[in-house]
PDB file of C-alpha atoms in Angstrom:
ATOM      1  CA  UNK A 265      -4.402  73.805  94.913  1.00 64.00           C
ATOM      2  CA  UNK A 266      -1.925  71.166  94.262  1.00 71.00           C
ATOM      3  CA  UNK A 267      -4.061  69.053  96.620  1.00 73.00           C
ATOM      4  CA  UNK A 268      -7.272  69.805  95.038  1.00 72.00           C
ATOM      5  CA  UNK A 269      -5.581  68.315  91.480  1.00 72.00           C
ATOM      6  CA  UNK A 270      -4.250  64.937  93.299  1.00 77.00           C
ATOM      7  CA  UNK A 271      -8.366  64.125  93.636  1.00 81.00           C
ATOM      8  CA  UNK A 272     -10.048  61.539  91.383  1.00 87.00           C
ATOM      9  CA  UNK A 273     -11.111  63.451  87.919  1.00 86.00           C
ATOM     10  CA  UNK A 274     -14.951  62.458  88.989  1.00 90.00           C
ATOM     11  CA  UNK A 275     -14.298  64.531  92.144  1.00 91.00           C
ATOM     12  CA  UNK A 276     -12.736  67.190  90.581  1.00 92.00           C
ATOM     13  CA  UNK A 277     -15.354  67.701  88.077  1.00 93.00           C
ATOM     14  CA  UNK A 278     -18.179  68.120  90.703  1.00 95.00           C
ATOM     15  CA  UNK A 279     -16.239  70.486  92.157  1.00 94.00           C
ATOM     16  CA  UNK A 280     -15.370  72.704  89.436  1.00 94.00           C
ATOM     17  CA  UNK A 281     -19.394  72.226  87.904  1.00 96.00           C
ATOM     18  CA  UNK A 282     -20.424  72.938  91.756  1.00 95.00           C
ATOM     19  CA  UNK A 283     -18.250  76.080  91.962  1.00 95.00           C
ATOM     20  CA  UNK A 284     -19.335  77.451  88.292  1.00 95.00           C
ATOM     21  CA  UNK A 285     -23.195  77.337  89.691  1.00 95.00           C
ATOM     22  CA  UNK A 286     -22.785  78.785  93.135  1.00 94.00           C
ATOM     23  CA  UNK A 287     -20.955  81.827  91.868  1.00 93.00           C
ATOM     24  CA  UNK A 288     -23.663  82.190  89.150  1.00 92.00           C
ATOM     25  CA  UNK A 289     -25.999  82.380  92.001  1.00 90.00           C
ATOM     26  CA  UNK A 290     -24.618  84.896  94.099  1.00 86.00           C
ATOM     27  CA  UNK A 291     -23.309  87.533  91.703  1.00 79.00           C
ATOM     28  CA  UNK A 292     -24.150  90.898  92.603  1.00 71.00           C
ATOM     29  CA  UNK A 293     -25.106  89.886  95.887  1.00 74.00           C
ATOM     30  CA  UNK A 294     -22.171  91.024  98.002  1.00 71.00           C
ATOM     31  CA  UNK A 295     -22.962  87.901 100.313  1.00 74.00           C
ATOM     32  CA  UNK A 296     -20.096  85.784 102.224  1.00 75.00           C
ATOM     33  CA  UNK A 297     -20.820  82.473 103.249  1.00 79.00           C
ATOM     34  CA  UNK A 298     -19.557  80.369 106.212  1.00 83.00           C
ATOM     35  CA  UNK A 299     -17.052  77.894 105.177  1.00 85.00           C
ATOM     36  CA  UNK A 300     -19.244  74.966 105.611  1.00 87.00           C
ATOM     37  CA  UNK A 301     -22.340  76.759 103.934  1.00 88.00           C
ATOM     38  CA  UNK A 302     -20.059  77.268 100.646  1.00 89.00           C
ATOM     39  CA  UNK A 303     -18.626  73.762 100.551  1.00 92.00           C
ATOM     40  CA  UNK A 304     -21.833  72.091 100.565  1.00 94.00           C
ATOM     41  CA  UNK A 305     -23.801  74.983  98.298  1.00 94.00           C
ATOM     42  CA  UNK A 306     -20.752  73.897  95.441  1.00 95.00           C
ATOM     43  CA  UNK A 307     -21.505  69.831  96.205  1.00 95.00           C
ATOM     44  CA  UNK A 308     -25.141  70.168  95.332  1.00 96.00           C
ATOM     45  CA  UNK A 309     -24.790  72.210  92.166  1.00 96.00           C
ATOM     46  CA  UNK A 310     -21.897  69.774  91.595  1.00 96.00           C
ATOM     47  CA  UNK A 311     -23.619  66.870  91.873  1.00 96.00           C
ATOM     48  CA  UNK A 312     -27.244  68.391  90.067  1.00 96.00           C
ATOM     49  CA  UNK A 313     -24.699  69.084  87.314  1.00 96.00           C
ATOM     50  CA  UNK A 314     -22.779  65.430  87.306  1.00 96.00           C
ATOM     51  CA  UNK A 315     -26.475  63.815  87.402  1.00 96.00           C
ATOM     52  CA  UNK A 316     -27.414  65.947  84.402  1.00 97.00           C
ATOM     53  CA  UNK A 317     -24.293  64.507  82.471  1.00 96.00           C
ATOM     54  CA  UNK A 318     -24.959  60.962  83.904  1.00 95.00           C
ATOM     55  CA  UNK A 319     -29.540  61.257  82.484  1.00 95.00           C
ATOM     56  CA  UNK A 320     -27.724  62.663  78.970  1.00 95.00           C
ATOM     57  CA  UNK A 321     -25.221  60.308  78.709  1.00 93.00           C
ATOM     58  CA  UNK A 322     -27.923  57.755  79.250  1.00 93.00           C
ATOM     59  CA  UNK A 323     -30.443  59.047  76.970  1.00 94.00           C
ATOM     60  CA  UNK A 324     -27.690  59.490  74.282  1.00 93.00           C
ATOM     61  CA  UNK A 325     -26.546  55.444  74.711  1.00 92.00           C
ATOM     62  CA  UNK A 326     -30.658  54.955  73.966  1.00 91.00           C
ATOM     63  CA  UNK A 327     -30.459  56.313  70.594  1.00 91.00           C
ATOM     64  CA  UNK A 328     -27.553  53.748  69.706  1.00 89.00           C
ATOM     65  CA  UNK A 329     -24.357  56.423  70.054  1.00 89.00           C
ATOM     66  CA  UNK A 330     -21.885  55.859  72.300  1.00 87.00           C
ATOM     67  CA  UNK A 331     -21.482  58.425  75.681  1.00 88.00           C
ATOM     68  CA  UNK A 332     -19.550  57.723  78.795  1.00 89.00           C
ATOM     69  CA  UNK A 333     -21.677  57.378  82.361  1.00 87.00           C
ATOM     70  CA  UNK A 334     -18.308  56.875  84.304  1.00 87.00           C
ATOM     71  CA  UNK A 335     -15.423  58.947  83.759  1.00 84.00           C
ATOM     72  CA  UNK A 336     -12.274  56.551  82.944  1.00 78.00           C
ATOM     73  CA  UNK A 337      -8.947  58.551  83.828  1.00 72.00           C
ATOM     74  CA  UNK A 338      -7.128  57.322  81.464  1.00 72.00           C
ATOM     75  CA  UNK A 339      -9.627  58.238  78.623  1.00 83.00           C
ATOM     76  CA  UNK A 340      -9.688  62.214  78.108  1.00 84.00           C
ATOM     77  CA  UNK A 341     -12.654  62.024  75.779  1.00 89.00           C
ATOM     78  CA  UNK A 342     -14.608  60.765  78.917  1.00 90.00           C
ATOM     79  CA  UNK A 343     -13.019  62.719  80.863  1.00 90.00           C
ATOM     80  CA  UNK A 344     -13.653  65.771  78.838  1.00 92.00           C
ATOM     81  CA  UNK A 345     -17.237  65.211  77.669  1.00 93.00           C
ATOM     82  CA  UNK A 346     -18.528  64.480  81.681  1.00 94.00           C
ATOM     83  CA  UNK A 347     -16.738  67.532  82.842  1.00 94.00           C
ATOM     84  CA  UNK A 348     -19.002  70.115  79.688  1.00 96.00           C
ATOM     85  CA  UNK A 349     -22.117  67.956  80.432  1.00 96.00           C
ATOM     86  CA  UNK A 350     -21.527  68.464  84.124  1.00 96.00           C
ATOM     87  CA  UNK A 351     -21.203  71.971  83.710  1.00 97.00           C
ATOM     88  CA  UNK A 352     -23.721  72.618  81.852  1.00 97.00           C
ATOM     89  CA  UNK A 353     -26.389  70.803  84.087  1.00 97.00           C
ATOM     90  CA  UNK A 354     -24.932  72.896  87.289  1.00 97.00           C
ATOM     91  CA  UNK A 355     -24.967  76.293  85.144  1.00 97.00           C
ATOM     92  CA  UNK A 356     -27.978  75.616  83.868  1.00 96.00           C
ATOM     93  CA  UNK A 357     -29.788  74.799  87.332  1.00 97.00           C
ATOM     94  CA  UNK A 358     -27.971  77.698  88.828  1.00 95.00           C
ATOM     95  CA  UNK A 359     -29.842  80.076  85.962  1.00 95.00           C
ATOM     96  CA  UNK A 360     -33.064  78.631  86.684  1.00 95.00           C
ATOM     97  CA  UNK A 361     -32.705  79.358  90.105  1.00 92.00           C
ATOM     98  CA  UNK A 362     -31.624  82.548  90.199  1.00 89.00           C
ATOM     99  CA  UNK A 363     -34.362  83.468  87.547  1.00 88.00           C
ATOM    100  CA  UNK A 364     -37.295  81.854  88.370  1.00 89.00           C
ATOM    101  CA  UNK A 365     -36.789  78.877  91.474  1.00 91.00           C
ATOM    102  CA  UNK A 366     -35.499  81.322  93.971  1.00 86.00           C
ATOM    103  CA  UNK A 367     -38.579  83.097  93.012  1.00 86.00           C
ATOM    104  CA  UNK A 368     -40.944  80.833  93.169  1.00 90.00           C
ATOM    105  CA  UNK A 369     -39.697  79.608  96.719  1.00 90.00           C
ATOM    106  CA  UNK A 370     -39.543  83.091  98.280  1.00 85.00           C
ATOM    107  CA  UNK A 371     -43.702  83.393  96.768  1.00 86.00           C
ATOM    108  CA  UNK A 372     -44.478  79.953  98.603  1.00 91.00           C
ATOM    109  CA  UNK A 373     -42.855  80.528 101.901  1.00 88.00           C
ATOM    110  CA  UNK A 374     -44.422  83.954 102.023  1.00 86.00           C
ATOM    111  CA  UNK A 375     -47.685  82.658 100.962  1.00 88.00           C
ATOM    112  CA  UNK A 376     -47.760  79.394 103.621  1.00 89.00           C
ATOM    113  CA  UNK A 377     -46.524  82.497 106.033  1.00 86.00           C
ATOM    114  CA  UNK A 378     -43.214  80.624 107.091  1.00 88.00           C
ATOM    115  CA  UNK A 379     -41.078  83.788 106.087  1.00 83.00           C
ATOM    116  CA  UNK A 380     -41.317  86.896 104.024  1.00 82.00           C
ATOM    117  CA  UNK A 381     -37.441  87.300 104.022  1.00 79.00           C
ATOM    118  CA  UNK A 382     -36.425  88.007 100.132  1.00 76.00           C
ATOM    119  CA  UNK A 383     -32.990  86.391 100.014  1.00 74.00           C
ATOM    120  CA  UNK A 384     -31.210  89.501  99.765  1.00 75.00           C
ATOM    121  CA  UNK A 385     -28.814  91.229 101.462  1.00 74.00           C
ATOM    122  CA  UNK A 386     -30.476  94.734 102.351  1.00 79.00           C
ATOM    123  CA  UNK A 387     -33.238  96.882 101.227  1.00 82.00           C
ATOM    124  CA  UNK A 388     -30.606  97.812  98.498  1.00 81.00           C
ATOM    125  CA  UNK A 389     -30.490  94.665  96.844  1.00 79.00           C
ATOM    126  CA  UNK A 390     -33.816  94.167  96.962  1.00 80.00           C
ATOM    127  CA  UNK A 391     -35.006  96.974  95.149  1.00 83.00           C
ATOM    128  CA  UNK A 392     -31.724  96.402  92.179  1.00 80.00           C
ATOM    129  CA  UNK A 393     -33.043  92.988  92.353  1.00 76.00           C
ATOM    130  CA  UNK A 394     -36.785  93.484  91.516  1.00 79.00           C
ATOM    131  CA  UNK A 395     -38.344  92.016  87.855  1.00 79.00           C
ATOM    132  CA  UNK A 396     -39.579  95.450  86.605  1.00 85.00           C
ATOM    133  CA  UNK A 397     -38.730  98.288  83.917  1.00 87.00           C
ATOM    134  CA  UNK A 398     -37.070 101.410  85.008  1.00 90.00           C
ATOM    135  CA  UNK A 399     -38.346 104.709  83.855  1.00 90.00           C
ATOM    136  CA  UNK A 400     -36.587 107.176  85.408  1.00 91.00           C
ATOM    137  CA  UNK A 401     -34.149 108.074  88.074  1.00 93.00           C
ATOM    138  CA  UNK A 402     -33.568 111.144  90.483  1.00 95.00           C
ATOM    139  CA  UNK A 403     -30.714 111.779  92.931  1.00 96.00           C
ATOM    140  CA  UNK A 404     -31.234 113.599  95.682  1.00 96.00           C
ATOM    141  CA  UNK A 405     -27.716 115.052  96.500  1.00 96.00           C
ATOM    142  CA  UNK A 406     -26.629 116.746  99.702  1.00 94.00           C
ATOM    143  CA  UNK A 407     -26.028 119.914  98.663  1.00 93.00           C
ATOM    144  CA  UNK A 408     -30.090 120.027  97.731  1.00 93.00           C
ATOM    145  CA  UNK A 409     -29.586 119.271  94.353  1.00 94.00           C
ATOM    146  CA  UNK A 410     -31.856 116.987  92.451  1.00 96.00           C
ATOM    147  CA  UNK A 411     -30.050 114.910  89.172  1.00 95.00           C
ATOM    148  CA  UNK A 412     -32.203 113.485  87.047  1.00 94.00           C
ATOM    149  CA  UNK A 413     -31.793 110.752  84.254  1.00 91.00           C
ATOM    150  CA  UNK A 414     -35.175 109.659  82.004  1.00 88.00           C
ATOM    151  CA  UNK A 415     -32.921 106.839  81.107  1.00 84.00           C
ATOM    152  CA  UNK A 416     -33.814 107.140  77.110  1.00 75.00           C
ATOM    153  CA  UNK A 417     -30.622 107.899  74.977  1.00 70.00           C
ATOM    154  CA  UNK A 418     -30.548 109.188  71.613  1.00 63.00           C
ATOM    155  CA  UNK A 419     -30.404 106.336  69.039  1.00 57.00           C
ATOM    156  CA  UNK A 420     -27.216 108.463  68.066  1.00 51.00           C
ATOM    157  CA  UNK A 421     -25.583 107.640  71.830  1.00 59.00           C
ATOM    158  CA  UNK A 422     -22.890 104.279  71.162  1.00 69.00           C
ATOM    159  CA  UNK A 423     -22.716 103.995  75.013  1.00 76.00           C
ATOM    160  CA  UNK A 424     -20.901 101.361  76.445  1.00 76.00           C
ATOM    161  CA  UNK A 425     -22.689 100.562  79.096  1.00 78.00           C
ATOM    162  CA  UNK A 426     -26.241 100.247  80.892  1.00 81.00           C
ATOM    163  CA  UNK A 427     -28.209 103.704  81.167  1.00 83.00           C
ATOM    164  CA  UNK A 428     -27.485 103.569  84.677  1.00 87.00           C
ATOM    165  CA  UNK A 429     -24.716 102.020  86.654  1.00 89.00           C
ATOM    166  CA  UNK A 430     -25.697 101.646  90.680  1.00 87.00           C
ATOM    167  CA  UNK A 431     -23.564 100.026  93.048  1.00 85.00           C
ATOM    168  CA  UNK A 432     -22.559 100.330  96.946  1.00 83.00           C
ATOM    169  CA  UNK A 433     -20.281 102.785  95.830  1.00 90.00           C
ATOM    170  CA  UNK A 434     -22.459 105.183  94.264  1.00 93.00           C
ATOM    171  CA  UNK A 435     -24.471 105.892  91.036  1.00 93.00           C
ATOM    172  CA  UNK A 436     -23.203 106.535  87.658  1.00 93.00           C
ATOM    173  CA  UNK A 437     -25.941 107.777  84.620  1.00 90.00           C
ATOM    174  CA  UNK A 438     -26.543 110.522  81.625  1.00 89.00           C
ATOM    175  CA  UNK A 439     -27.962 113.243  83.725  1.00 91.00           C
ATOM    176  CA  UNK A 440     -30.921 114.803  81.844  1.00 90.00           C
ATOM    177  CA  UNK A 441     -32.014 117.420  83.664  1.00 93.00           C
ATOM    178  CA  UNK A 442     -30.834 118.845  87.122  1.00 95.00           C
ATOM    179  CA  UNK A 443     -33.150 120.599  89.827  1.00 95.00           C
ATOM    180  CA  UNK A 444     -32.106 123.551  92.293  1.00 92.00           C
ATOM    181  CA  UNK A 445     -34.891 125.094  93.965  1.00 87.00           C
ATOM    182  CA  UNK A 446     -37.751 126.054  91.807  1.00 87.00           C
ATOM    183  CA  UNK A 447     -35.245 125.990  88.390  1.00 92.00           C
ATOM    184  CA  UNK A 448     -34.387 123.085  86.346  1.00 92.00           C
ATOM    185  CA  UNK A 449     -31.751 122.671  84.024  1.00 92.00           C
ATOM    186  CA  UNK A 450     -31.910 120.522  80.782  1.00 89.00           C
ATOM    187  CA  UNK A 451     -28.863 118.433  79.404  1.00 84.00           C
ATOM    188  CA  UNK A 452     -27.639 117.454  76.332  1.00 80.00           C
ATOM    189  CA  UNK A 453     -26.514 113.773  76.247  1.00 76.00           C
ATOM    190  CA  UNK A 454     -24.715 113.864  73.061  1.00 77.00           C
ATOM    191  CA  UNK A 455     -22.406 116.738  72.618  1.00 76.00           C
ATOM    192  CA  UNK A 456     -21.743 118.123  68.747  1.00 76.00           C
ATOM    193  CA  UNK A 457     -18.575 115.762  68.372  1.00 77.00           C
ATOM    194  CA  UNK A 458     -20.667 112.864  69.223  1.00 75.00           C
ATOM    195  CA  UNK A 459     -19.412 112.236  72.923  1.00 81.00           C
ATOM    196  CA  UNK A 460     -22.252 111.155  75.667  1.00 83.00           C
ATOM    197  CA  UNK A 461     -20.623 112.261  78.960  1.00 85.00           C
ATOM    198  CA  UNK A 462     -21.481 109.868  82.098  1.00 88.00           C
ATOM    199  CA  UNK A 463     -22.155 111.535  85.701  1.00 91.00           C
ATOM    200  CA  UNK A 464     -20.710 109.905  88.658  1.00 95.00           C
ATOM    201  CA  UNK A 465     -21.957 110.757  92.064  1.00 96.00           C
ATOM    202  CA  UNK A 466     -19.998 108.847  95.228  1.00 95.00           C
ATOM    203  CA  UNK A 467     -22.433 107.326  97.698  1.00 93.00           C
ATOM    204  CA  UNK A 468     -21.106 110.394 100.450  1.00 94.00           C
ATOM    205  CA  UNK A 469     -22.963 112.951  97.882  1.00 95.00           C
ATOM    206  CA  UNK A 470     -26.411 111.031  97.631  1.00 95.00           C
ATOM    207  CA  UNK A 471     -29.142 112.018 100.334  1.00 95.00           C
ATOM    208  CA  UNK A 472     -32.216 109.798  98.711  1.00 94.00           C
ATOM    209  CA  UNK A 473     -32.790 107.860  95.418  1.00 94.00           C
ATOM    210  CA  UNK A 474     -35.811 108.350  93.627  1.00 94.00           C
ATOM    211  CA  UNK A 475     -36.631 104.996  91.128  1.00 93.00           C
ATOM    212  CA  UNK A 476     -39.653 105.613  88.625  1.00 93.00           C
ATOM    213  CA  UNK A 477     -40.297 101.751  87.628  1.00 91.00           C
ATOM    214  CA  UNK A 478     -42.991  99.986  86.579  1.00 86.00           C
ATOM    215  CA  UNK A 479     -44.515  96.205  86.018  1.00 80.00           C
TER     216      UNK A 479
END
């Protein structure tokens, strides 16, 4: 660390921009990168982010106000309005990607047949990953149980959290409705004080996942 802060200020801000953006793109993804992979992955959103500062700082000098291009390290007000411009540029990129680039690159190599890879990590993340509307969810448990959420609370429900919560880990949601054989079993989300109890089923319990989605 205390090396990292004896680096030039310009460094140092591509760095931290560059950082920002790569962990915006691999959230959730459970992915580890080579040394070497991660270094350069943080230059390029660092430097897509310090160009973005460098084009507004530009464009802002065209209108007649003054903006710094270069950062001077013994001015902080360069220093400090380069580093948010430079962040935002590398955060923004780093959302486009990971909303709609990433997308559009995995469509084009499939469709010019080079590879139908996904980017993800397993089957897992592929399906948590997809663009679509959930409907419903059933849990197939060991035990040859079925638990079922519809994944519509009451309006009444002040839940902190998604309707459903699914990691490596396991699966947490408001069971609606349970299945044992031929008999199924309806459940209240909200209790008479107003509670909404969660389920949480470890990943040992679950036998199959059922996911009702749709476009």
């Amino acid at each position: 660390m205390n090396e990292l802060l004896k680096l030039p200020f310009e460094i140092q801000i591509v760095l931290v921009a560059g950082y920002l953006g790569y962990k915006l793109t691999t959230a959730t993804k459970k992915v580890e990168h080579k040394t070497e992979d991660f270094l350069l992955q943080v230059l390029v959103f660092g430097t897509l982010g310090r160009v973005f500062s460098y084009v507004v700082a530009r464009l802002v000098m065209k209108l007649g106000y003054w903006a710094p291009t270069t950062v001077v390290e013994s001015d902080y007000k360069s220093v400090a309005i380069i580093s948010v411009l430079a962040i935002i540029g590398s955060v923004g990129f780093a959302l486009l990607w990971r909303k709609y680039l990433e997308k559009w690159v995995k469509a084009a190599m499939s469709k010019l047949k080079i590879y139908h890879d996904d980017h993800e990590t397993s089957a897992f993340r592929s399906v948590m990953s997809a663009d679509t509307r959930w409907s419903f969810v059933q849990v197939h448990l060991a035990n040859g149980k079925i638990v079922e959420s519809l994944l519509a609370l009451p309006e009444q429900a002040g839940i902190p959290t998604k309707p459903i919560i699914l990691n490596d880990d396991g699966i947490a949601m408001y069971v609606t409705a349970v299945y044992e054989g031929d008999e199924r079993r309806e459940f209240d989300q909200v209790n008479a004080a107003g509670d909404t109890t969660i389920t949480y089923i470890p990943r040992s319990e679950i036998k199959q996942i059922d996911v009702g989605w749709r476009k």
